[in-house]
Tab-separated table of C-alpha atoms in Angstrom:
chain	number	residue	atom	x	y	z
A	28	MET	CA	135.096	88.224	86.191
A	29	ARG	CA	138.212	90.209	87.025
A	30	GLU	CA	140.247	89.242	90.026
A	31	ARG	CA	140.393	91.669	92.912
A	32	ARG	CA	143.739	93.273	93.573
A	33	THR	CA	145.466	92.405	96.800
A	34	ALA	CA	147.925	95.305	96.849
A	35	THR	CA	147.339	99.030	96.503
A	36	ALA	CA	148.928	101.134	93.788
A	37	ARG	CA	151.062	102.781	96.495
A	38	GLU	CA	152.337	99.389	97.738
A	39	LEU	CA	153.201	98.242	94.220
A	40	ALA	CA	154.853	101.581	93.406
A	41	ASP	CA	157.034	101.288	96.496
A	42	ARG	CA	157.926	97.694	95.633
A	43	PHE	CA	158.941	98.519	92.043
A	44	GLY	CA	160.357	102.005	92.548
A	45	VAL	CA	157.805	103.846	90.406
A	46	THR	CA	154.954	106.249	91.098
A	47	PRO	CA	151.418	105.084	91.960
A	48	ARG	CA	150.247	106.829	88.790
A	49	THR	CA	152.592	104.660	86.708
A	50	VAL	CA	151.209	101.546	88.363
A	51	ARG	CA	147.613	102.614	87.721
A	52	SER	CA	148.303	103.367	84.050
A	53	MET	CA	150.052	100.016	83.559
A	54	ILE	CA	147.273	97.917	85.081
A	55	ALA	CA	144.325	99.979	83.938
A	56	GLU	CA	141.591	98.240	82.008
A	57	GLU	CA	140.923	99.469	78.485
A	58	ARG	CA	138.062	101.981	78.575
A	59	ALA	CA	136.002	100.098	75.979
A	60	ALA	CA	136.357	96.892	78.002
A	61	TYR	CA	135.336	98.689	81.201
A	62	GLU	CA	132.324	100.311	79.533
A	63	GLY	CA	131.232	96.998	78.027
A	64	ARG	CA	131.526	95.260	81.394
A	65	SER	CA	129.625	98.118	83.019
A	66	ARG	CA	126.782	97.871	80.475
A	67	GLN	CA	126.639	94.110	80.943
A	68	ARG	CA	126.440	94.534	84.725
A	69	ARG	CA	123.669	97.137	84.340
A	70	ASP	CA	121.750	94.772	82.071
A	71	GLN	CA	122.081	91.993	84.666
A	72	ILE	CA	120.837	94.325	87.402
A	73	VAL	CA	117.875	95.458	85.282
A	74	GLU	CA	116.933	91.874	84.410
A	75	LEU	CA	117.066	90.727	88.045
A	76	HIS	CA	115.024	93.788	89.043
A	77	ARG	CA	112.405	92.944	86.402
A	78	GLN	CA	112.226	89.430	87.849
A	79	GLY	CA	111.135	90.988	91.146
A	80	ARG	CA	114.399	90.728	93.059
A	81	LYS	CA	115.066	93.271	95.780
A	82	GLY	CA	118.173	95.470	95.665
A	83	TYR	CA	119.965	93.606	98.447
A	84	GLU	CA	119.265	90.273	96.702
A	85	ILE	CA	120.690	91.574	93.431
A	86	ALA	CA	123.743	92.939	95.254
A	87	ARG	CA	124.361	89.627	97.000
A	88	GLU	CA	123.950	87.594	93.806
A	89	LEU	CA	126.299	89.800	91.761
A	90	ASN	CA	128.724	90.420	94.648
A	91	ILE	CA	128.344	94.204	94.446
A	92	SER	CA	127.098	96.886	96.832
A	93	THR	CA	123.447	97.819	97.209
A	94	GLY	CA	124.496	101.378	96.372
A	95	LEU	CA	125.778	100.247	92.977
A	96	VAL	CA	122.500	98.423	92.316
A	97	SER	CA	120.588	101.597	93.130
A	98	THR	CA	122.879	103.736	90.967
A	99	ARG	CA	122.619	101.417	87.944
A	100	LEU	CA	118.817	101.251	88.218
A	101	LYS	CA	118.662	105.047	88.398
A	102	GLU	CA	120.908	105.318	85.323
A	103	ALA	CA	118.673	102.830	83.501
A	104	ARG	CA	115.569	104.887	84.340
A	105	LEU	CA	117.244	108.067	83.098
A	106	ALA	CA	118.246	106.250	79.892
A	107	GLY	CA	114.596	105.357	79.310
A	108	ILE	CA	114.978	101.628	79.961
A	109	ASP	CA	111.715	99.935	80.985
A	110	LEU	CA	112.065	98.631	84.543
A	111	THR	CA	108.582	97.138	84.788
A	112	ARG	CA	108.660	93.950	86.819
A	113	TYR	CA	107.384	90.859	84.997
A	114	ALA	CA	105.128	89.710	87.851
A	115	ALA	CA	103.578	93.160	88.227
A	116	ALA	CA	102.998	93.431	84.476
A	117	GLY	CA	101.361	89.996	84.403
A	118	GLU	CA	99.140	90.799	87.394
A	119	ALA	CA	97.979	94.067	85.828
A	120	HIS	CA	97.253	92.236	82.578
A	121	GLU	CA	95.254	89.534	84.378
A	122	GLN	CA	93.258	92.097	86.373
A	123	GLY	CA	92.329	93.964	83.236
A	124	HIS	CA	90.802	90.835	81.672
A	125	SER	CA	88.922	89.442	84.692
């Protein structure tokens, strides 16, 4: 996991005599790496959701906001990813064969 920054781009720019934009471009993550990390995080969120975890539980476990959990689940739905919870699927299956 990436470390959190402790200084803002403005603070670093002032310290090194450059613009905040220069700082951001120098420390920016490669887009492909960011997108891969984002997909991996979405997959983790989807898997925890399928296991029956609530949004706030997922957020706490992954150290992210509940808003991000909600956003990633919405994106997954729009992408056609099955969000059926395992327990619910198993219960429906059992009820159908009783």
